[in-house]
């Protein structure tokens, strides 16, 4: 389990949150071509919050 630099999805239909845990189940759903570095100004993903 590791913390990673913040990333979010460029897909408008995805939740407006950012992820920073590599094992996040929701973050893993974001395909590489939709993955954007940074928080996007969004709040942190709740799943990432549970993970630490
Ligand atoms: Zn997450």
PDB file of N, CA, C and O and ligand atoms in Angstrom:
ATOM      1  N   UNK A   1       0.852  -1.181   0.000  1.00  0.00           N
ATOM      2  CA  UNK A   1       0.000   0.000   0.000  1.00  0.00           C
ATOM      3  C   UNK A   1       0.887   1.231   0.000  1.00  0.00           C
ATOM      4  O   UNK A   1       1.785   1.359   0.822  1.00  0.00           O
ATOM      5  N   UNK A   2       0.615   2.111  -0.915  1.00  0.00           N
ATOM      6  CA  UNK A   2       1.495   3.261  -1.040  1.00  0.00           C
ATOM      7  C   UNK A   2       0.704   4.509  -1.397  1.00  0.00           C
ATOM      8  O   UNK A   2      -0.330   4.447  -2.052  1.00  0.00           O
ATOM      9  N   UNK A   3       1.250   5.612  -0.925  1.00  0.00           N
ATOM     10  CA  UNK A   3       0.693   6.897  -1.319  1.00  0.00           C
ATOM     11  C   UNK A   3       1.348   7.291  -2.640  1.00  0.00           C
ATOM     12  O   UNK A   3       2.544   7.054  -2.836  1.00  0.00           O
ATOM     13  N   UNK A   4       0.563   7.841  -3.549  1.00  0.00           N
ATOM     14  CA  UNK A   4       1.078   8.244  -4.854  1.00  0.00           C
ATOM     15  C   UNK A   4       0.732   9.717  -5.075  1.00  0.00           C
ATOM     16  O   UNK A   4      -0.123  10.275  -4.379  1.00  0.00           O
ATOM     17  N   UNK A   5       1.386  10.360  -6.034  1.00  0.00           N
ATOM     18  CA  UNK A   5       1.022  11.762  -6.310  1.00  0.00           C
ATOM     19  C   UNK A   5      -0.457  11.849  -6.695  1.00  0.00           C
ATOM     20  O   UNK A   5      -0.990  10.932  -7.332  1.00  0.00           O
ATOM     21  N   UNK A   6      -1.126  12.925  -6.326  1.00  0.00           N
ATOM     22  CA  UNK A   6      -2.558  13.036  -6.608  1.00  0.00           C
ATOM     23  C   UNK A   6      -2.856  12.906  -8.105  1.00  0.00           C
ATOM     24  O   UNK A   6      -2.104  13.374  -8.939  1.00  0.00           O
ATOM     25  N   UNK A   7      -3.957  12.242  -8.400  1.00  0.00           N
ATOM     26  CA  UNK A   7      -4.427  12.150  -9.782  1.00  0.00           C
ATOM     27  C   UNK A   7      -5.945  12.126  -9.777  1.00  0.00           C
ATOM     28  O   UNK A   7      -6.580  11.812  -8.779  1.00  0.00           O
ATOM     29  N   UNK A   8      -6.537  12.490 -10.913  1.00  0.00           N
ATOM     30  CA  UNK A   8      -7.984  12.460 -11.055  1.00  0.00           C
ATOM     31  C   UNK A   8      -8.324  12.065 -12.483  1.00  0.00           C
ATOM     32  O   UNK A   8      -7.432  11.863 -13.310  1.00  0.00           O
ATOM     33  N   UNK A   9      -9.620  11.954 -12.758  1.00  0.00           N
ATOM     34  CA  UNK A   9     -10.057  11.521 -14.085  1.00  0.00           C
ATOM     35  C   UNK A   9     -10.474  12.713 -14.926  1.00  0.00           C
ATOM     36  O   UNK A   9     -11.099  13.645 -14.433  1.00  0.00           O
ATOM     37  N   UNK A  10     -10.142  12.655 -16.205  1.00  0.00           N
ATOM     38  CA  UNK A  10     -10.570  13.705 -17.129  1.00  0.00           C
ATOM     39  C   UNK A  10     -11.966  13.423 -17.675  1.00  0.00           C
ATOM     40  O   UNK A  10     -12.511  14.228 -18.409  1.00  0.00           O
ATOM     41  N   UNK A  11     -12.543  12.274 -17.303  1.00  0.00           N
ATOM     42  CA  UNK A  11     -13.866  11.909 -17.805  1.00  0.00           C
ATOM     43  C   UNK A  11     -14.943  12.617 -16.974  1.00  0.00           C
ATOM     44  O   UNK A  11     -15.031  12.410 -15.770  1.00  0.00           O
ATOM     45  N   UNK A  12     -15.777  13.455 -17.619  1.00  0.00           N
ATOM     46  CA  UNK A  12     -16.788  14.220 -16.856  1.00  0.00           C
ATOM     47  C   UNK A  12     -17.808  13.340 -16.148  1.00  0.00           C
ATOM     48  O   UNK A  12     -18.457  13.795 -15.207  1.00  0.00           O
ATOM     49  N   UNK A  13     -17.974  12.096 -16.581  1.00  0.00           N
ATOM     50  CA  UNK A  13     -18.958  11.228 -15.937  1.00  0.00           C
ATOM     51  C   UNK A  13     -18.401  10.564 -14.685  1.00  0.00           C
ATOM     52  O   UNK A  13     -19.141   9.926 -13.937  1.00  0.00           O
ATOM     53  N   UNK A  14     -17.104  10.697 -14.436  1.00  0.00           N
ATOM     54  CA  UNK A  14     -16.514  10.150 -13.220  1.00  0.00           C
ATOM     55  C   UNK A  14     -16.713  11.122 -12.062  1.00  0.00           C
ATOM     56  O   UNK A  14     -16.890  12.320 -12.276  1.00  0.00           O
ATOM     57  N   UNK A  15     -16.669  10.613 -10.814  1.00  0.00           N
ATOM     58  CA  UNK A  15     -16.832  11.499  -9.651  1.00  0.00           C
ATOM     59  C   UNK A  15     -15.749  12.582  -9.613  1.00  0.00           C
ATOM     60  O   UNK A  15     -14.604  12.332 -10.002  1.00  0.00           O
ATOM     61  N   UNK A  16     -16.146  13.759  -9.153  1.00  0.00           N
ATOM     62  CA  UNK A  16     -15.197  14.886  -9.083  1.00  0.00           C
ATOM     63  C   UNK A  16     -14.401  14.798  -7.792  1.00  0.00           C
ATOM     64  O   UNK A  16     -14.629  15.550  -6.842  1.00  0.00           O
ATOM     65  N   UNK A  17     -13.489  13.864  -7.759  1.00  0.00           N
ATOM     66  CA  UNK A  17     -12.604  13.673  -6.608  1.00  0.00           C
ATOM     67  C   UNK A  17     -11.210  13.364  -7.130  1.00  0.00           C
ATOM     68  O   UNK A  17     -11.031  13.005  -8.287  1.00  0.00           O
ATOM     69  N   UNK A  18     -10.225  13.505  -6.248  1.00  0.00           N
ATOM     70  CA  UNK A  18      -8.882  13.056  -6.626  1.00  0.00           C
ATOM     71  C   UNK A  18      -8.463  11.887  -5.741  1.00  0.00           C
ATOM     72  O   UNK A  18      -9.001  11.698  -4.651  1.00  0.00           O
ATOM     73  N   UNK A  19      -7.521  11.116  -6.231  1.00  0.00           N
ATOM     74  CA  UNK A  19      -7.018   9.937  -5.527  1.00  0.00           C
ATOM     75  C   UNK A  19      -5.537  10.110  -5.239  1.00  0.00           C
ATOM     76  O   UNK A  19      -4.825  10.745  -6.016  1.00  0.00           O
ATOM     77  N   UNK A  20      -5.090   9.502  -4.132  1.00  0.00           N
ATOM     78  CA  UNK A  20      -3.651   9.526  -3.838  1.00  0.00           C
ATOM     79  C   UNK A  20      -3.175   8.218  -3.190  1.00  0.00           C
ATOM     80  O   UNK A  20      -2.130   8.193  -2.556  1.00  0.00           O
ATOM     81  N   UNK A  21      -3.950   7.134  -3.372  1.00  0.00           N
ATOM     82  CA  UNK A  21      -3.531   5.809  -2.896  1.00  0.00           C
ATOM     83  C   UNK A  21      -3.539   4.863  -4.091  1.00  0.00           C
ATOM     84  O   UNK A  21      -4.549   4.773  -4.802  1.00  0.00           O
ATOM     85  N   UNK A  22      -2.453   4.146  -4.286  1.00  0.00           N
ATOM     86  CA  UNK A  22      -2.386   3.310  -5.492  1.00  0.00           C
ATOM     87  C   UNK A  22      -3.315   2.106  -5.423  1.00  0.00           C
ATOM     88  O   UNK A  22      -3.672   1.541  -6.445  1.00  0.00           O
ATOM     89  N   UNK A  23      -3.749   1.709  -4.215  1.00  0.00           N
ATOM     90  CA  UNK A  23      -4.640   0.562  -4.116  1.00  0.00           C
ATOM     91  C   UNK A  23      -6.120   0.954  -4.105  1.00  0.00           C
ATOM     92  O   UNK A  23      -6.982   0.102  -3.935  1.00  0.00           O
ATOM     93  N   UNK A  24      -6.426   2.220  -4.299  1.00  0.00           N
ATOM     94  CA  UNK A  24      -7.822   2.672  -4.285  1.00  0.00           C
ATOM     95  C   UNK A  24      -8.620   1.971  -5.390  1.00  0.00           C
ATOM     96  O   UNK A  24      -8.253   2.024  -6.564  1.00  0.00           O
ATOM     97  N   UNK A  25      -9.730   1.326  -5.000  1.00  0.00           N
ATOM     98  CA  UNK A  25     -10.525   0.582  -5.979  1.00  0.00           C
ATOM     99  C   UNK A  25     -11.141   1.518  -7.014  1.00  0.00           C
ATOM    100  O   UNK A  25     -11.313   1.152  -8.167  1.00  0.00           O
ATOM    101  N   UNK A  26     -11.496   2.731  -6.605  1.00  0.00           N
ATOM    102  CA  UNK A  26     -12.097   3.672  -7.563  1.00  0.00           C
ATOM    103  C   UNK A  26     -11.040   4.290  -8.454  1.00  0.00           C
ATOM    104  O   UNK A  26     -11.277   4.518  -9.641  1.00  0.00           O
ATOM    105  N   UNK A  27      -9.888   4.567  -7.879  1.00  0.00           N
ATOM    106  CA  UNK A  27      -8.813   5.127  -8.687  1.00  0.00           C
ATOM    107  C   UNK A  27      -8.365   4.153  -9.769  1.00  0.00           C
ATOM    108  O   UNK A  27      -8.012   4.547 -10.874  1.00  0.00           O
ATOM    109  N   UNK A  28      -8.430   2.845  -9.418  1.00  0.00           N
ATOM    110  CA  UNK A  28      -8.029   1.825 -10.383  1.00  0.00           C
ATOM    111  C   UNK A  28      -8.982   1.739 -11.561  1.00  0.00           C
ATOM    112  O   UNK A  28      -8.639   1.183 -12.599  1.00  0.00           O
ATOM    113  N   UNK A  29     -10.208   2.230 -11.375  1.00  0.00           N
ATOM    114  CA  UNK A  29     -11.188   2.185 -12.469  1.00  0.00           C
ATOM    115  C   UNK A  29     -10.887   3.232 -13.539  1.00  0.00           C
ATOM    116  O   UNK A  29     -11.439   3.173 -14.627  1.00  0.00           O
ATOM    117  N   UNK A  30     -10.045   4.190 -13.214  1.00  0.00           N
ATOM    118  CA  UNK A  30      -9.730   5.241 -14.187  1.00  0.00           C
ATOM    119  C   UNK A  30      -8.704   4.690 -15.180  1.00  0.00           C
ATOM    120  O   UNK A  30      -7.598   4.337 -14.790  1.00  0.00           O
ATOM    121  N   UNK A  31      -9.055   4.582 -16.460  1.00  0.00           N
ATOM    122  CA  UNK A  31      -8.084   4.068 -17.429  1.00  0.00           C
ATOM    123  C   UNK A  31      -6.944   5.064 -17.619  1.00  0.00           C
ATOM    124  O   UNK A  31      -7.129   6.272 -17.407  1.00  0.00           O
ATOM    125  N   UNK A  32      -5.765   4.554 -17.993  1.00  0.00           N
ATOM    126  CA  UNK A  32      -4.581   5.428 -18.102  1.00  0.00           C
ATOM    127  C   UNK A  32      -4.814   6.666 -18.976  1.00  0.00           C
ATOM    128  O   UNK A  32      -4.296   7.734 -18.663  1.00  0.00           O
ATOM    129  N   UNK A  33      -5.599   6.533 -20.043  1.00  0.00           N
ATOM    130  CA  UNK A  33      -5.783   7.682 -20.936  1.00  0.00           C
ATOM    131  C   UNK A  33      -6.670   8.752 -20.312  1.00  0.00           C
ATOM    132  O   UNK A  33      -6.759   9.866 -20.829  1.00  0.00           O
ATOM    133  N   UNK A  34      -7.371   8.413 -19.221  1.00  0.00           N
ATOM    134  CA  UNK A  34      -8.194   9.417 -18.533  1.00  0.00           C
ATOM    135  C   UNK A  34      -7.527   9.936 -17.263  1.00  0.00           C
ATOM    136  O   UNK A  34      -8.078  10.801 -16.580  1.00  0.00           O
ATOM    137  N   UNK A  35      -6.367   9.389 -16.944  1.00  0.00           N
ATOM    138  CA  UNK A  35      -5.692   9.755 -15.702  1.00  0.00           C
ATOM    139  C   UNK A  35      -4.936  11.061 -15.880  1.00  0.00           C
ATOM    140  O   UNK A  35      -4.098  11.184 -16.767  1.00  0.00           O
ATOM    141  N   UNK A  36      -5.209  12.031 -15.010  1.00  0.00           N
ATOM    142  CA  UNK A  36      -4.563  13.338 -15.076  1.00  0.00           C
ATOM    143  C   UNK A  36      -3.890  13.601 -13.735  1.00  0.00           C
ATOM    144  O   UNK A  36      -4.480  13.354 -12.682  1.00  0.00           O
ATOM    145  N   UNK A  37      -2.649  14.084 -13.768  1.00  0.00           N
ATOM    146  CA  UNK A  37      -1.928  14.394 -12.541  1.00  0.00           C
ATOM    147  C   UNK A  37      -2.538  15.607 -11.846  1.00  0.00           C
ATOM    148  O   UNK A  37      -3.027  16.522 -12.508  1.00  0.00           O
ATOM    149  N   UNK A  38      -2.493  15.589 -10.520  1.00  0.00           N
ATOM    150  CA  UNK A  38      -2.967  16.722  -9.742  1.00  0.00           C
ATOM    151  C   UNK A  38      -4.349  16.476  -9.170  1.00  0.00           C
ATOM    152  O   UNK A  38      -4.998  15.479  -9.493  1.00  0.00           O
ATOM    153  N   UNK A  39      -4.779  17.385  -8.308  1.00  0.00           N
ATOM    154  CA  UNK A  39      -6.071  17.219  -7.641  1.00  0.00           C
ATOM    155  C   UNK A  39      -7.235  17.721  -8.488  1.00  0.00           C
ATOM    156  O   UNK A  39      -8.382  17.374  -8.229  1.00  0.00           O
ATOM    157  N   UNK A  40      -6.964  18.541  -9.469  1.00  0.00           N
ATOM    158  CA  UNK A  40      -8.037  19.117 -10.264  1.00  0.00           C
ATOM    159  C   UNK A  40      -8.896  20.087  -9.474  1.00  0.00           C
ATOM    160  O   UNK A  40      -9.946  20.508  -9.936  1.00  0.00           O
ATOM    161  N   UNK A  41      -8.443  20.424  -8.258  1.00  0.00           N
ATOM    162  CA  UNK A  41      -9.235  21.307  -7.400  1.00  0.00           C
ATOM    163  C   UNK A  41     -10.394  20.578  -6.727  1.00  0.00           C
ATOM    164  O   UNK A  41     -11.264  21.209  -6.141  1.00  0.00           O
ATOM    165  N   UNK A  42     -10.393  19.236  -6.825  1.00  0.00           N
ATOM    166  CA  UNK A  42     -11.471  18.437  -6.259  1.00  0.00           C
ATOM    167  C   UNK A  42     -11.137  18.006  -4.839  1.00  0.00           C
ATOM    168  O   UNK A  42      -9.976  17.978  -4.451  1.00  0.00           O
ATOM    169  N   UNK A  43     -12.182  17.623  -4.057  1.00  0.00           N
ATOM    170  CA  UNK A  43     -11.924  17.039  -2.738  1.00  0.00           C
ATOM    171  C   UNK A  43     -11.323  15.652  -2.881  1.00  0.00           C
ATOM    172  O   UNK A  43     -11.401  15.032  -3.953  1.00  0.00           O
ATOM    173  N   UNK A  44     -10.738  15.157  -1.779  1.00  0.00           N
ATOM    174  CA  UNK A  44     -10.106  13.839  -1.809  1.00  0.00           C
ATOM    175  C   UNK A  44     -11.163  12.735  -1.837  1.00  0.00           C
ATOM    176  O   UNK A  44     -12.220  12.847  -1.194  1.00  0.00           O
ATOM    177  N   UNK A  45     -10.834  11.691  -2.566  1.00  0.00           N
ATOM    178  CA  UNK A  45     -11.679  10.487  -2.639  1.00  0.00           C
ATOM    179  C   UNK A  45     -11.886   9.893  -1.243  1.00  0.00           C
ATOM    180  O   UNK A  45     -10.945   9.773  -0.476  1.00  0.00           O
ATOM    181  N   UNK A  46     -13.144   9.496  -0.937  1.00  0.00           N
ATOM    182  CA  UNK A  46     -13.428   8.931   0.380  1.00  0.00           C
ATOM    183  C   UNK A  46     -12.736   7.593   0.576  1.00  0.00           C
ATOM    184  O   UNK A  46     -12.315   7.243   1.667  1.00  0.00           O
ATOM    185  N   UNK A  47     -12.662   6.788  -0.497  1.00  0.00           N
ATOM    186  CA  UNK A  47     -11.984   5.487  -0.395  1.00  0.00           C
ATOM    187  C   UNK A  47     -10.516   5.695  -0.040  1.00  0.00           C
ATOM    188  O   UNK A  47      -9.970   5.019   0.835  1.00  0.00           O
ATOM    189  N   UNK A  48      -9.872   6.634  -0.696  1.00  0.00           N
ATOM    190  CA  UNK A  48      -8.476   6.953  -0.364  1.00  0.00           C
ATOM    191  C   UNK A  48      -8.385   7.400   1.091  1.00  0.00           C
ATOM    192  O   UNK A  48      -7.420   7.068   1.782  1.00  0.00           O
ATOM    193  N   UNK A  49      -9.388   8.110   1.568  1.00  0.00           N
ATOM    194  CA  UNK A  49      -9.397   8.553   2.955  1.00  0.00           C
ATOM    195  C   UNK A  49      -9.449   7.385   3.923  1.00  0.00           C
ATOM    196  O   UNK A  49      -8.748   7.373   4.933  1.00  0.00           O
ATOM    197  N   UNK A  50     -10.262   6.352   3.605  1.00  0.00           N
ATOM    198  CA  UNK A  50     -10.342   5.168   4.467  1.00  0.00           C
ATOM    199  C   UNK A  50      -9.003   4.436   4.488  1.00  0.00           C
ATOM    200  O   UNK A  50      -8.617   3.848   5.483  1.00  0.00           O
ATOM    201  N   UNK A  51      -8.328   4.453   3.348  1.00  0.00           N
ATOM    202  CA  UNK A  51      -7.083   3.706   3.221  1.00  0.00           C
ATOM    203  C   UNK A  51      -5.923   4.407   3.924  1.00  0.00           C
ATOM    204  O   UNK A  51      -4.875   3.819   4.147  1.00  0.00           O
ATOM    205  N   UNK A  52      -6.121   5.656   4.226  1.00  0.00           N
ATOM    206  CA  UNK A  52      -5.051   6.382   4.920  1.00  0.00           C
ATOM    207  C   UNK A  52      -4.854   7.713   4.299  1.00  0.00           C
ATOM    208  O   UNK A  52      -3.839   8.249   4.064  1.00  0.00           O
TER     209      UNK A  52
HETATM  210 ZN1  LIG B   1      -9.484   7.053  -4.312  1.00  0.00          ZN
END
